[in-house]
mmCIF file of C-alpha atoms in Angstrom:
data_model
loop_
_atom_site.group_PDB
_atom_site.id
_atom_site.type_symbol
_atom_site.label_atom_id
_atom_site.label_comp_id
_atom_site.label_asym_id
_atom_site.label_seq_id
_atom_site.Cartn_x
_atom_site.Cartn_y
_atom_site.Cartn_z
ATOM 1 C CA UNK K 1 132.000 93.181 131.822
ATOM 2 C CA UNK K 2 131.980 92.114 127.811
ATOM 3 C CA UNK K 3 131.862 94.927 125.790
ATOM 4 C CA UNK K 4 129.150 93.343 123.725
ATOM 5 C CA UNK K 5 127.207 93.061 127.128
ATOM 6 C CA UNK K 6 128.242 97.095 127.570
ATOM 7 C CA UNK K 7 126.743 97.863 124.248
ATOM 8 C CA UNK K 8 123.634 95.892 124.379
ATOM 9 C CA UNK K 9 122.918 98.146 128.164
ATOM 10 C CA UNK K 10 123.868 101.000 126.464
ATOM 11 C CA UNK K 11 121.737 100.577 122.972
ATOM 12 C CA UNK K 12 118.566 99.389 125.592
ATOM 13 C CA UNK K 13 119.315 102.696 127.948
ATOM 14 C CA UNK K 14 119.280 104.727 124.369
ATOM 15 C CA UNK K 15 115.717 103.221 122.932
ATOM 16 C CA UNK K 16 113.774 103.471 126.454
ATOM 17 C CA UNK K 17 115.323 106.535 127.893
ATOM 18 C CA UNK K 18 115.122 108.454 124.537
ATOM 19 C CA UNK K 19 114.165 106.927 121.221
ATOM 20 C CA UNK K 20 110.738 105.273 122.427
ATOM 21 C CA UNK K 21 110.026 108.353 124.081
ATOM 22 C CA UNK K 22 110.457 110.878 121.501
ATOM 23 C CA UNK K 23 108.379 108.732 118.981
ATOM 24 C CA UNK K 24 105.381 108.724 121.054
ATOM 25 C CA UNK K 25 105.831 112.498 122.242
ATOM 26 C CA UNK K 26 106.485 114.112 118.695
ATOM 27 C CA UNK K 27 107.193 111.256 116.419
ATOM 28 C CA UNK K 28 110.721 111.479 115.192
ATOM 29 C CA UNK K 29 114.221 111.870 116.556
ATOM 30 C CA UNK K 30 117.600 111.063 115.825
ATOM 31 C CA UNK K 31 121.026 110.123 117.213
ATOM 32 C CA UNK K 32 124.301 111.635 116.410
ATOM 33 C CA UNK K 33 127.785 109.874 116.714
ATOM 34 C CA UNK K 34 126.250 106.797 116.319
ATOM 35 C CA UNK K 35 129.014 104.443 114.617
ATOM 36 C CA UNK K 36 131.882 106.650 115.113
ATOM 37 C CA UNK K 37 134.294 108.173 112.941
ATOM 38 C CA UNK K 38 136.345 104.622 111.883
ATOM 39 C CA UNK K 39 133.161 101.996 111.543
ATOM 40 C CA UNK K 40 131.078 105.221 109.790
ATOM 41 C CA UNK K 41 134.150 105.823 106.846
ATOM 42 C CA UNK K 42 134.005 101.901 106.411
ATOM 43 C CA UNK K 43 130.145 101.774 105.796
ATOM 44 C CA UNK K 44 130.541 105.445 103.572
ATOM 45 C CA UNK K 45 133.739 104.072 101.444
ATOM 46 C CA UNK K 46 131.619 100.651 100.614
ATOM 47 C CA UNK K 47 128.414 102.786 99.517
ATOM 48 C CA UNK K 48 131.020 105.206 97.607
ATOM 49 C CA UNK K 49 132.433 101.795 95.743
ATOM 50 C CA UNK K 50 128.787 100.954 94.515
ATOM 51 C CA UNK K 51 127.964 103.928 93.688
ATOM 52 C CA UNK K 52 131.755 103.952 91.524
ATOM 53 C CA UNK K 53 130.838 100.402 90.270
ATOM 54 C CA UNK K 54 127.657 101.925 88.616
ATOM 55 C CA UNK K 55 125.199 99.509 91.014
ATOM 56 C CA UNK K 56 122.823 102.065 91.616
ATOM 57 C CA UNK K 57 119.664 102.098 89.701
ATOM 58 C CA UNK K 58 117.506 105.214 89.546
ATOM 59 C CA UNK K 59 114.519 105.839 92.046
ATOM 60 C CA UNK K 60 110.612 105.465 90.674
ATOM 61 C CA UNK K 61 109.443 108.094 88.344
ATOM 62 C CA UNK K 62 106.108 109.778 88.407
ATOM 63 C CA UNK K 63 103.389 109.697 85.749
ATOM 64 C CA UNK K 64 102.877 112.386 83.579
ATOM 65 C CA UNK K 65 102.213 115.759 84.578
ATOM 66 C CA UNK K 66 101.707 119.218 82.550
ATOM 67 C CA UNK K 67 102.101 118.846 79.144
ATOM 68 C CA UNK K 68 102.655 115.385 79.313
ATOM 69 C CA UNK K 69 106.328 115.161 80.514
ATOM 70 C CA UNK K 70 107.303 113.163 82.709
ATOM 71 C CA UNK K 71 107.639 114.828 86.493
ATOM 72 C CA UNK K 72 110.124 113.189 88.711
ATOM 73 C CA UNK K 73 108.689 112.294 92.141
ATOM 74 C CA UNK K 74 112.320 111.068 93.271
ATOM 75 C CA UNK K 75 115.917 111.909 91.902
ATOM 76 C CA UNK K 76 117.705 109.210 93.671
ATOM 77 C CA UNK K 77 119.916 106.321 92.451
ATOM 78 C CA UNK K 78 119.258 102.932 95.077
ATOM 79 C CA UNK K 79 120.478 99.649 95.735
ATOM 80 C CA UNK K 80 118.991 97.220 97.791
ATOM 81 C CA UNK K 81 121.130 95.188 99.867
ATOM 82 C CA UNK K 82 120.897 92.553 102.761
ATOM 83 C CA UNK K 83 124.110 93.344 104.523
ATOM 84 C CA UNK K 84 125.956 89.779 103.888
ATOM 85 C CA UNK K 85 126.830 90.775 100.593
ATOM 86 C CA UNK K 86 131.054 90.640 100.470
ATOM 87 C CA UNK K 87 132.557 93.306 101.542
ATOM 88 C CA UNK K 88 129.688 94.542 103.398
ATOM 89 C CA UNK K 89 130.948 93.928 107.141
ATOM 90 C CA UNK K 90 130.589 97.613 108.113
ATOM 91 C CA UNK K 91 127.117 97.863 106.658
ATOM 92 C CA UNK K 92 126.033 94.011 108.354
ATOM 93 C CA UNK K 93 126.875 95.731 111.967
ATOM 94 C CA UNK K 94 125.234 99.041 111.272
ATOM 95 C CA UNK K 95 122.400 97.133 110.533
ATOM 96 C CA UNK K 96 122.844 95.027 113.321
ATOM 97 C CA UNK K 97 123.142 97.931 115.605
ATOM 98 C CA UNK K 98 119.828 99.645 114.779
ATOM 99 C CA UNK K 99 118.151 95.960 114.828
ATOM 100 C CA UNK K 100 118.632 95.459 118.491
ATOM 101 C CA UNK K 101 117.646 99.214 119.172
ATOM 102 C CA UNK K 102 114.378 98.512 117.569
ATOM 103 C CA UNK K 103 114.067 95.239 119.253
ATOM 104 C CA UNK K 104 113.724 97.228 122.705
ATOM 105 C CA UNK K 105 110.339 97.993 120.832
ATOM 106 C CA UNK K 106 108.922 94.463 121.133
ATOM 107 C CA UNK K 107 106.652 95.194 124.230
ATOM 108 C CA UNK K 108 105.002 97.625 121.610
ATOM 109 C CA UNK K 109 104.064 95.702 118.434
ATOM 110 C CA UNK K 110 105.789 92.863 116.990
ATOM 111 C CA UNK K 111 108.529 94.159 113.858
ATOM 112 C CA UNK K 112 110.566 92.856 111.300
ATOM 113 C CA UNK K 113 113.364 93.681 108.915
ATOM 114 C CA UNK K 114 114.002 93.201 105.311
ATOM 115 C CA UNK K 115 116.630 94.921 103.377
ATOM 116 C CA UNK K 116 118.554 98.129 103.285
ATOM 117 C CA UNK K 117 118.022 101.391 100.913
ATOM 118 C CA UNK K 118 121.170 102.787 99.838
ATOM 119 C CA UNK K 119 120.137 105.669 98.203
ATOM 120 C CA UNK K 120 122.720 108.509 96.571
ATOM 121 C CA UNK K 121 121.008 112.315 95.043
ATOM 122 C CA UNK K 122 123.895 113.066 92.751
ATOM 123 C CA UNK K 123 123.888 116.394 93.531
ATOM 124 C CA UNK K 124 122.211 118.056 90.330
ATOM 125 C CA UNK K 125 119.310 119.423 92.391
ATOM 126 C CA UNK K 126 116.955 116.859 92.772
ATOM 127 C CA UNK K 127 115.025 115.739 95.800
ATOM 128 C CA UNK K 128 112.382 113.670 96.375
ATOM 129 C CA UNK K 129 108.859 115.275 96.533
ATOM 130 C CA UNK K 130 106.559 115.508 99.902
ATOM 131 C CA UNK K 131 105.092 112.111 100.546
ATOM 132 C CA UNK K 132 104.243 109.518 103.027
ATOM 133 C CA UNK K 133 106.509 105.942 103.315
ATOM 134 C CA UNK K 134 103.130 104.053 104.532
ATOM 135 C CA UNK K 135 99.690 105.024 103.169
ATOM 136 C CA UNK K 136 98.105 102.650 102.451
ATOM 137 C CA UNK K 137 98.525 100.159 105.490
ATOM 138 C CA UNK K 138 101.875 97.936 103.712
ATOM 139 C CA UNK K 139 102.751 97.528 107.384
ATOM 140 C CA UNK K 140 106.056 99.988 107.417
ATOM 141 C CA UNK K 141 105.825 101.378 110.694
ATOM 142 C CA UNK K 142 108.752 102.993 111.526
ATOM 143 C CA UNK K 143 111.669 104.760 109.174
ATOM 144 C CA UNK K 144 115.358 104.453 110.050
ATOM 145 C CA UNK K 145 117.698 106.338 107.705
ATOM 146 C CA UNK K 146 121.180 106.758 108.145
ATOM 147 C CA UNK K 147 123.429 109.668 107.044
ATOM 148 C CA UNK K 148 127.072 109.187 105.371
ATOM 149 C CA UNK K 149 127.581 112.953 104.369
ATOM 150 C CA UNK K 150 130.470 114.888 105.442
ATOM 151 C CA UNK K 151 131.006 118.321 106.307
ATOM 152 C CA UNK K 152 127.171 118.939 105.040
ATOM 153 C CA UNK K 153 126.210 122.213 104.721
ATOM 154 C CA UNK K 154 122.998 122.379 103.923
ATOM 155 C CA UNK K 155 122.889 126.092 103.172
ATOM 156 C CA UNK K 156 125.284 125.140 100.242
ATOM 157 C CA UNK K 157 124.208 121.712 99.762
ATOM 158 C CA UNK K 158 120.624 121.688 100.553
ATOM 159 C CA UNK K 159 119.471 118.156 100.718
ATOM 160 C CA UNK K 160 117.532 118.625 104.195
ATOM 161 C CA UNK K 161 114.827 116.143 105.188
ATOM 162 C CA UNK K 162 111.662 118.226 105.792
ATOM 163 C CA UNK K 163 108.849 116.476 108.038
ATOM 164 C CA UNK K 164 105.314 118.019 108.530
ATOM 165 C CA UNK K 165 104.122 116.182 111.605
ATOM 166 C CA UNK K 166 100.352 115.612 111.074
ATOM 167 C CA UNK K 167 98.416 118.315 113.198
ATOM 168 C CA UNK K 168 101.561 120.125 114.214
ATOM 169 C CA UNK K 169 102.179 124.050 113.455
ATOM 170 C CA UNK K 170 105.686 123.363 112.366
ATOM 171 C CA UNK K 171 108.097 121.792 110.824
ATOM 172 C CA UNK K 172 111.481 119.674 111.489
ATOM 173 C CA UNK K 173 114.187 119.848 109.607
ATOM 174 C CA UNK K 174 116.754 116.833 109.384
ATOM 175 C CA UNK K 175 120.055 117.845 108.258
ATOM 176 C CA UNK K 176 121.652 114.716 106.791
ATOM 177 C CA UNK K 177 125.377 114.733 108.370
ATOM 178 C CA UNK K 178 127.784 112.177 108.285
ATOM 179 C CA UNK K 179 126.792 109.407 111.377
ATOM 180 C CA UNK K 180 123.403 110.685 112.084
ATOM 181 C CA UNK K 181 120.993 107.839 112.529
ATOM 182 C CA UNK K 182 117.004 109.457 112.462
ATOM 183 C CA UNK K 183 113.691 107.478 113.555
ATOM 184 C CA UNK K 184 110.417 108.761 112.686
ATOM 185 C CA UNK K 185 107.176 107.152 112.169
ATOM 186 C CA UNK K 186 106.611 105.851 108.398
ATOM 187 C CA UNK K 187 102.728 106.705 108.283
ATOM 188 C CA UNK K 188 100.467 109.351 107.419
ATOM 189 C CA UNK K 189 102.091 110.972 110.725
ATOM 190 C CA UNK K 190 105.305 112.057 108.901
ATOM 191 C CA UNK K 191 105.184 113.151 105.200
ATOM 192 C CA UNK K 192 107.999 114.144 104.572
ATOM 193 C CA UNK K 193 110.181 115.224 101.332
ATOM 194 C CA UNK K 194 114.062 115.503 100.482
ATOM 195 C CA UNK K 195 114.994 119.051 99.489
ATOM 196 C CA UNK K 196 117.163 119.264 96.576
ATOM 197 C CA UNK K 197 120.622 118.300 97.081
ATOM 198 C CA UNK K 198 123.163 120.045 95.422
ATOM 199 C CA UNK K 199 126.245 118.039 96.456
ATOM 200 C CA UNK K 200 126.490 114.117 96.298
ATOM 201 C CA UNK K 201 124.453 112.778 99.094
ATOM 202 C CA UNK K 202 124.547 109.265 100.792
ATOM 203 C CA UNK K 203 121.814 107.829 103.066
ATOM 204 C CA UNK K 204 121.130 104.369 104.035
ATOM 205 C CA UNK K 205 117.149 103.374 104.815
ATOM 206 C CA UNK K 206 115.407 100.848 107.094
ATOM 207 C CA UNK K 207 111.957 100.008 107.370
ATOM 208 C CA UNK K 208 110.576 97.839 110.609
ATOM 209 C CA UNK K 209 106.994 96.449 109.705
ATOM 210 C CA UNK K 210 104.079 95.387 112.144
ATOM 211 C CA UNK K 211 104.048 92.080 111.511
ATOM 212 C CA UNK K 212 100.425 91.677 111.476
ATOM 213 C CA UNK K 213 99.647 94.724 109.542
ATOM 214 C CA UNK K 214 102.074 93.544 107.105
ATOM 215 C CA UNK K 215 100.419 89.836 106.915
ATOM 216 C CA UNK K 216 97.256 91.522 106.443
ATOM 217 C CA UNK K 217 98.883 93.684 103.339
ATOM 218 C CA UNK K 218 100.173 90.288 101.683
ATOM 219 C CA UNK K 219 96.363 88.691 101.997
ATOM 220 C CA UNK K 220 94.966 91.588 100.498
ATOM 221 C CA UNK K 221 98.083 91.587 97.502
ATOM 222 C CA UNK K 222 96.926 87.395 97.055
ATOM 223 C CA UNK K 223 93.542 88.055 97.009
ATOM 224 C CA UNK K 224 93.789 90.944 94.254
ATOM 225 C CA UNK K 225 95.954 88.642 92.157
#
């Protein structure tokens, strides 16, 4: 049997038997392993290059807050990228990867993908403060974020990924370690905020839209404008 044919099974066995599940059941989960140790240093050593190169650009900042200074919401540096760039092989098949396993989602709602966060916390304690990805109906439906950091230990390092599921007594915390690939819900189900990170700290970001929540969005944007 093709070994493309094996890995499309095995990614369709992964999103029904586990992935679909735990969304609907509690809203989040994530897989571990999920490139492997020689495709996961290729996608890490590009994101290392940019962030080298000096092609990050800092995250949003917040308004003003007490005494008028400015309060960051976010201490991250991003790039946004489509995966074709050159050099980018590693990242194009991650992304192709977690494309198909959200495809197995079609009998759900229809979805779509547009770029890739890379996003790096430098490691001078900042975070990114607790928030929601979708809250105003922009048509982000579900959050894919992939981890590049290793030996992480977050008791040193911090830099967990908190989520408060909406009407749950608890918590979850994500530990962001090297090849861990996490799903959770981007609406008012899941805020969620990055703890500060006190070692340099790689993730990569997806969002999958509804496609008709997301048309919706851009009639709303055209008719404000």
């Amino acid at each position: 049997m093709p070994l493309g044919h094996i890995m499309r099974l095995d990614l369709e066995r992964i999103a029904l038997e586990y992935v679909v599940p735990c969304l609907h059941d509690i809203g989040f989960c994530y897989l571990d392993n999920f490139l492997g140790e020689v495709v996961g240093d290729c996608v890490l050593e590009r994101v290392k290059r940019m962030h080298r190169d000096g092609e990050l650009a800092d995250g949003q900042l917040a308004g003003p807050s007490r005494g008028g200074a400015k309060r960051h919401l976010r201490g991250d540096q991003i790039k946004w990228i489509g995966g074709t760039e050159e050099g980018c092989e590693a990242i194009n098949f991650l992304l192709t990867l977690i494309d198909r396993l959200a495809s197995y989602r079609i009998n759900y709602f229809p979805i779509c993908i547009f770029q890739a966060m890379v996003a790096c916390y430098p490691g001078n304690g900042t975070g990114y403060v607790r928030h929601v990805d979708n809250p105003n109906g922009d048509g982000r439906c579900i959050t894919c974020i992939y981890y590049l950091n290793k030996n992480w230990d977050s008791k040193l390092h911090g830099g967990i990924l908190r989520i408060f599921p909406e009407g749950k007594s608890y918590v979850a915390d994500v530990e962001p370690i090297f090849d861990r690939l996490l799903f959770f819900w981007s609406d008012r189900r899941n805020p969620h905020e990055v703890q500060p990170s006190y070692a340099t700290r790689y993730a990569m970001t997806v969002w999958y839209f509804d496609a008709e929540e997301r048309a919706e969005a851009k009639k709303k944007f055209r008719n404000l404008t």
